[in-house]
CSV table of C-alpha atoms in Angstrom, one decimal:
chain,number,residue,atom,x,y,z
A,23,UNK,CA,105.6,42.3,89.7
A,24,UNK,CA,106.3,45.8,88.3
A,25,UNK,CA,106.2,48.5,90.8
A,26,UNK,CA,104.2,51.3,89.3
A,27,UNK,CA,105.9,53.9,91.6
A,28,UNK,CA,109.4,52.8,90.4
A,29,UNK,CA,111.1,55.9,89.2
A,30,UNK,CA,114.5,54.2,88.1
A,31,UNK,CA,115.9,55.9,85.1
A,32,UNK,CA,113.8,59.1,85.6
A,33,UNK,CA,115.2,62.5,86.3
A,34,UNK,CA,113.4,64.9,88.6
A,35,UNK,CA,114.0,68.6,89.4
A,36,UNK,CA,112.8,69.8,92.8
A,37,UNK,CA,112.9,73.6,93.4
A,38,UNK,CA,113.9,74.3,96.9
A,39,UNK,CA,114.3,70.6,97.4
A,40,UNK,CA,116.9,70.5,100.1
A,41,UNK,CA,114.8,71.4,103.1
A,42,UNK,CA,111.4,71.5,104.5
A,43,UNK,CA,108.6,70.2,102.2
A,44,UNK,CA,111.0,70.1,99.3
A,45,UNK,CA,113.2,67.7,101.3
A,46,UNK,CA,110.3,65.4,101.9
A,47,UNK,CA,109.5,65.4,98.1
A,48,UNK,CA,113.1,64.8,97.2
A,49,UNK,CA,113.4,61.9,99.5
A,50,UNK,CA,110.4,60.1,98.1
A,51,UNK,CA,111.7,60.3,94.7
A,52,UNK,CA,115.2,59.2,95.8
A,53,UNK,CA,113.7,56.2,97.6
A,54,UNK,CA,112.0,55.1,94.5
A,55,UNK,CA,115.1,55.2,92.4
A,56,UNK,CA,114.9,58.7,90.7
A,57,UNK,CA,117.9,60.9,89.9
A,58,UNK,CA,117.0,64.1,91.5
A,59,UNK,CA,118.4,67.6,91.0
A,60,UNK,CA,117.6,70.0,93.8
A,61,UNK,CA,118.2,73.8,93.4
A,62,UNK,CA,118.2,76.7,95.7
A,63,UNK,CA,120.1,79.9,96.3
A,64,UNK,CA,122.6,78.3,98.6
A,65,UNK,CA,123.9,74.9,98.9
A,66,UNK,CA,122.8,73.1,102.1
A,67,UNK,CA,125.4,71.4,104.4
A,68,UNK,CA,123.9,68.0,103.7
A,69,UNK,CA,121.9,66.9,100.7
A,70,UNK,CA,118.9,64.7,100.8
A,71,UNK,CA,119.9,61.0,100.3
A,72,UNK,CA,118.5,57.5,100.4
A,73,UNK,CA,120.9,54.4,100.7
A,74,UNK,CA,123.4,55.1,97.8
A,75,UNK,CA,121.2,57.6,96.1
A,76,UNK,CA,121.9,61.2,96.7
A,77,UNK,CA,120.4,64.3,95.3
A,78,UNK,CA,122.6,66.5,93.1
A,79,UNK,CA,122.6,70.3,93.8
A,80,UNK,CA,122.7,73.3,91.4
A,81,UNK,CA,122.6,76.8,92.6
A,82,UNK,CA,119.6,78.5,91.2
A,83,UNK,CA,117.5,81.6,92.2
A,84,UNK,CA,114.2,80.6,90.6
A,85,UNK,CA,113.4,84.3,90.2
A,86,UNK,CA,116.1,84.7,87.6
A,87,UNK,CA,115.4,83.1,84.2
A,88,UNK,CA,119.0,82.7,83.3
A,89,UNK,CA,119.7,80.7,86.5
A,90,UNK,CA,116.7,78.7,85.5
A,91,UNK,CA,118.0,77.9,82.1
A,92,UNK,CA,121.3,77.1,83.7
A,93,UNK,CA,119.7,74.6,85.9
A,94,UNK,CA,117.9,73.0,83.0
A,95,UNK,CA,121.1,72.7,81.0
A,96,UNK,CA,123.0,71.3,83.9
A,97,UNK,CA,120.3,68.6,84.5
A,98,UNK,CA,120.5,67.6,80.8
A,99,UNK,CA,124.3,67.5,80.9
A,100,UNK,CA,124.2,65.3,84.0
A,101,UNK,CA,121.3,63.0,83.1
A,102,UNK,CA,120.3,63.6,79.5
A,103,UNK,CA,116.6,64.0,80.2
A,104,UNK,CA,114.0,65.8,82.5
A,105,UNK,CA,110.9,63.7,83.3
A,106,UNK,CA,109.4,65.6,86.3
A,107,UNK,CA,109.5,69.1,87.6
A,108,UNK,CA,108.2,69.8,91.1
A,109,UNK,CA,107.8,73.7,91.4
A,110,UNK,CA,108.2,73.7,95.3
A,111,UNK,CA,110.1,76.9,96.0
A,112,UNK,CA,108.0,79.6,97.4
A,113,UNK,CA,106.6,81.3,100.6
A,114,UNK,CA,106.0,84.5,102.2
A,115,UNK,CA,106.7,86.5,105.3
A,116,UNK,CA,103.6,88.0,107.0
A,117,UNK,CA,102.7,91.4,105.9
A,118,UNK,CA,99.6,93.6,106.3
A,119,UNK,CA,97.8,94.0,103.0
A,120,UNK,CA,97.1,97.7,104.0
A,121,UNK,CA,100.7,98.6,104.3
A,122,UNK,CA,102.7,96.2,102.3
A,123,UNK,CA,104.7,98.0,99.6
A,124,UNK,CA,104.2,97.4,95.8
A,125,UNK,CA,107.7,96.1,95.6
A,126,UNK,CA,107.1,93.5,98.4
A,127,UNK,CA,103.8,92.3,96.7
A,128,UNK,CA,105.5,92.1,93.3
A,129,UNK,CA,108.4,90.1,94.8
A,130,UNK,CA,106.0,87.6,96.4
A,131,UNK,CA,104.0,87.1,93.3
A,132,UNK,CA,107.3,86.8,91.3
A,133,UNK,CA,108.6,84.0,93.5
A,134,UNK,CA,105.2,82.0,93.9
A,135,UNK,CA,103.7,82.4,90.4
A,136,UNK,CA,106.0,84.0,87.8
A,137,UNK,CA,109.0,81.8,88.8
A,138,UNK,CA,107.0,78.5,88.4
A,139,UNK,CA,105.8,79.6,85.1
A,140,UNK,CA,109.3,80.5,83.7
A,141,UNK,CA,110.7,77.2,85.1
A,142,UNK,CA,107.8,75.2,83.5
A,143,UNK,CA,108.3,76.8,80.2
A,144,UNK,CA,112.1,76.0,80.2
A,145,UNK,CA,111.4,72.4,81.2
A,146,UNK,CA,108.4,72.0,78.8
A,147,UNK,CA,110.8,72.7,75.8
A,148,UNK,CA,112.7,69.6,76.9
A,149,UNK,CA,109.7,67.4,77.6
A,150,UNK,CA,108.2,68.1,74.3
A,151,UNK,CA,111.2,66.4,72.6
A,152,UNK,CA,111.1,63.2,74.7
A,153,UNK,CA,109.1,60.2,73.5
A,154,UNK,CA,107.2,59.9,76.9
A,155,UNK,CA,107.0,63.6,77.6
A,156,UNK,CA,106.9,64.6,81.2
A,157,UNK,CA,105.1,65.7,84.3
A,158,UNK,CA,105.0,69.1,86.1
A,159,UNK,CA,103.7,69.5,89.6
A,160,UNK,CA,103.1,72.8,91.3
A,161,UNK,CA,103.0,73.0,95.0
A,162,UNK,CA,100.1,75.2,96.0
A,163,UNK,CA,98.5,75.9,99.4
A,164,UNK,CA,95.2,76.0,101.2
A,165,UNK,CA,95.7,79.6,100.9
A,166,UNK,CA,94.4,79.1,97.4
A,167,UNK,CA,90.9,78.1,98.5
A,168,UNK,CA,90.5,80.1,101.7
A,169,UNK,CA,91.3,83.6,102.9
A,170,UNK,CA,94.9,84.3,103.5
A,171,UNK,CA,95.2,87.2,106.1
A,172,UNK,CA,98.7,88.4,106.5
A,173,UNK,CA,99.8,86.8,103.4
A,174,UNK,CA,97.3,88.1,100.8
A,175,UNK,CA,99.8,88.4,97.9
A,176,UNK,CA,100.9,84.9,98.6
A,177,UNK,CA,97.4,83.4,98.6
A,178,UNK,CA,96.6,85.3,95.4
A,179,UNK,CA,99.8,84.0,93.8
A,180,UNK,CA,99.0,80.4,94.7
A,181,UNK,CA,95.5,80.7,93.4
A,182,UNK,CA,97.0,81.9,90.1
A,183,UNK,CA,99.4,79.0,90.1
A,184,UNK,CA,96.5,76.5,90.2
A,185,UNK,CA,94.8,78.2,87.4
A,186,UNK,CA,97.9,78.5,85.5
A,187,UNK,CA,98.3,74.6,85.7
A,188,UNK,CA,94.8,74.1,84.1
A,189,UNK,CA,95.9,76.3,81.2
A,190,UNK,CA,99.3,74.6,80.6
A,191,UNK,CA,97.7,71.2,80.9
A,192,UNK,CA,95.5,72.0,77.9
A,193,UNK,CA,98.3,73.8,75.9
A,194,UNK,CA,101.0,71.4,76.5
A,195,UNK,CA,99.1,68.0,76.2
A,196,UNK,CA,99.5,65.4,75.3
A,197,UNK,CA,103.2,65.2,75.9
A,198,UNK,CA,103.2,67.0,79.4
A,199,UNK,CA,101.0,66.6,82.3
A,200,UNK,CA,100.5,69.6,84.6
A,201,UNK,CA,98.8,69.1,88.1
A,202,UNK,CA,98.9,71.0,91.4
A,203,UNK,CA,98.9,70.0,95.1
A,204,UNK,CA,96.8,72.0,97.4
A,205,UNK,CA,98.9,71.4,100.6
A,206,UNK,CA,97.5,72.1,104.2
A,207,UNK,CA,99.4,72.9,107.3
A,208,UNK,CA,102.7,71.0,107.2
A,209,UNK,CA,105.1,70.4,110.1
A,210,UNK,CA,108.8,71.2,109.2
A,211,UNK,CA,111.8,72.3,110.9
A,212,UNK,CA,110.5,75.8,111.0
A,213,UNK,CA,107.0,75.1,112.4
A,214,UNK,CA,107.9,76.6,115.8
A,215,UNK,CA,108.1,80.0,114.1
A,216,UNK,CA,104.5,79.7,113.1
A,217,UNK,CA,102.8,77.5,115.7
A,218,UNK,CA,104.9,77.7,118.8
A,219,UNK,CA,106.4,74.7,120.9
A,220,UNK,CA,105.4,71.1,120.6
A,221,UNK,CA,102.2,71.8,122.5
A,222,UNK,CA,101.2,74.5,120.2
A,223,UNK,CA,101.9,72.2,117.1
A,224,UNK,CA,99.8,69.4,118.6
A,225,UNK,CA,97.0,71.9,119.4
A,226,UNK,CA,97.0,73.0,115.8
A,227,UNK,CA,97.0,69.3,114.6
A,228,UNK,CA,93.9,68.7,116.6
A,229,UNK,CA,92.0,71.2,114.6
A,230,UNK,CA,92.5,69.1,111.5
A,231,UNK,CA,90.1,66.1,110.9
A,232,UNK,CA,92.8,63.6,110.6
A,233,UNK,CA,94.3,64.8,113.8
A,234,UNK,CA,97.7,66.0,112.9
A,235,UNK,CA,99.4,68.5,110.5
A,236,UNK,CA,101.0,66.9,107.4
A,237,UNK,CA,104.8,66.0,107.3
A,238,UNK,CA,107.0,66.6,104.3
A,239,UNK,CA,106.7,62.9,103.3
A,240,UNK,CA,103.0,63.2,103.0
A,241,UNK,CA,103.4,65.9,100.2
A,242,UNK,CA,106.2,63.7,98.6
A,243,UNK,CA,103.9,60.7,98.5
A,244,UNK,CA,101.3,62.7,96.5
A,245,UNK,CA,104.0,64.1,94.2
A,246,UNK,CA,105.2,60.5,93.6
A,247,UNK,CA,101.7,59.4,92.6
A,248,UNK,CA,101.2,62.3,90.2
A,249,UNK,CA,104.6,61.8,88.5
A,250,UNK,CA,103.9,58.1,88.1
A,251,UNK,CA,102.1,56.1,85.4
A,252,UNK,CA,99.3,55.6,88.0
A,253,UNK,CA,98.3,59.2,87.2
A,254,UNK,CA,98.8,58.8,83.5
A,255,UNK,CA,95.4,60.2,82.8
A,256,UNK,CA,95.5,62.9,85.5
A,257,UNK,CA,96.3,66.4,84.1
A,258,UNK,CA,94.9,69.8,84.9
A,259,UNK,CA,93.9,68.6,88.3
A,260,UNK,CA,94.3,69.9,91.9
A,261,UNK,CA,94.8,67.3,94.6
A,262,UNK,CA,94.0,68.5,98.1
A,263,UNK,CA,96.5,67.1,100.6
A,264,UNK,CA,95.2,68.7,103.8
A,265,UNK,CA,94.0,66.1,106.1
A,266,UNK,CA,90.3,66.8,105.6
A,267,UNK,CA,90.8,70.7,105.8
A,268,UNK,CA,89.9,73.0,108.7
A,269,UNK,CA,86.7,72.7,110.6
A,270,UNK,CA,84.5,75.7,110.0
A,271,UNK,CA,84.8,78.2,112.9
A,272,UNK,CA,81.0,78.2,113.4
A,273,UNK,CA,81.1,74.7,114.6
A,274,UNK,CA,83.1,75.5,117.8
A,275,UNK,CA,81.1,78.9,118.1
A,276,UNK,CA,77.7,77.2,118.0
A,277,UNK,CA,78.5,74.9,121.0
A,278,UNK,CA,76.1,72.2,119.9
A,279,UNK,CA,78.2,69.4,121.0
A,280,UNK,CA,78.6,68.0,117.5
A,281,UNK,CA,82.0,67.3,115.9
A,282,UNK,CA,83.8,67.8,119.4
């Protein structure tokens, strides 16, 4: 029987796809037969791989439109087509909204909103010429739908990214589908910087209805679905991948005994 998640013959670009959440996304596409180009500012010591299928790396600072076009051109030279773009690169260090410099805020918005727009524009030009078009997936965050204290510019940029996708889904239809993932707390190799040791990570996981933080592969699974023909009628959508979200603080404060 045909596997609807089979990506054989398809070419995928994953920005920031060699580590963290991006690596989990890359691995899922590799496992399902896709040719994957990962890009970043520095080549990692080891590229994601699965069996005899290894990602290809291209140096690209996604904040630089010239480097974005170079990455698109490189991908076309290597594989002749681009079927999927995953705008994964992003993030922000903590900063007080009261004291963050305008330059800092602009840099965070450029990385998390403007860069995905620029990359999407470059890839859309290619996808519009392909018979079966393509799929663009924007990696957003629960900071999109709740307060983001300490990373206000990041939350605002991710909210903008989700709205951007709804507009692009209309403008670029029917050839190109554009969707977003609203990702929850995810355990990566840098989780200790945010949540402490293993006990801290486990404690944070217990605040999530499904009992754990996401792992990169969970995000990869959702990307694989959105890129596949199973999601052929899904565009302009935001899929929440957050394990049920975060329990409202009042439930614990009320001390009623429910939901404990």
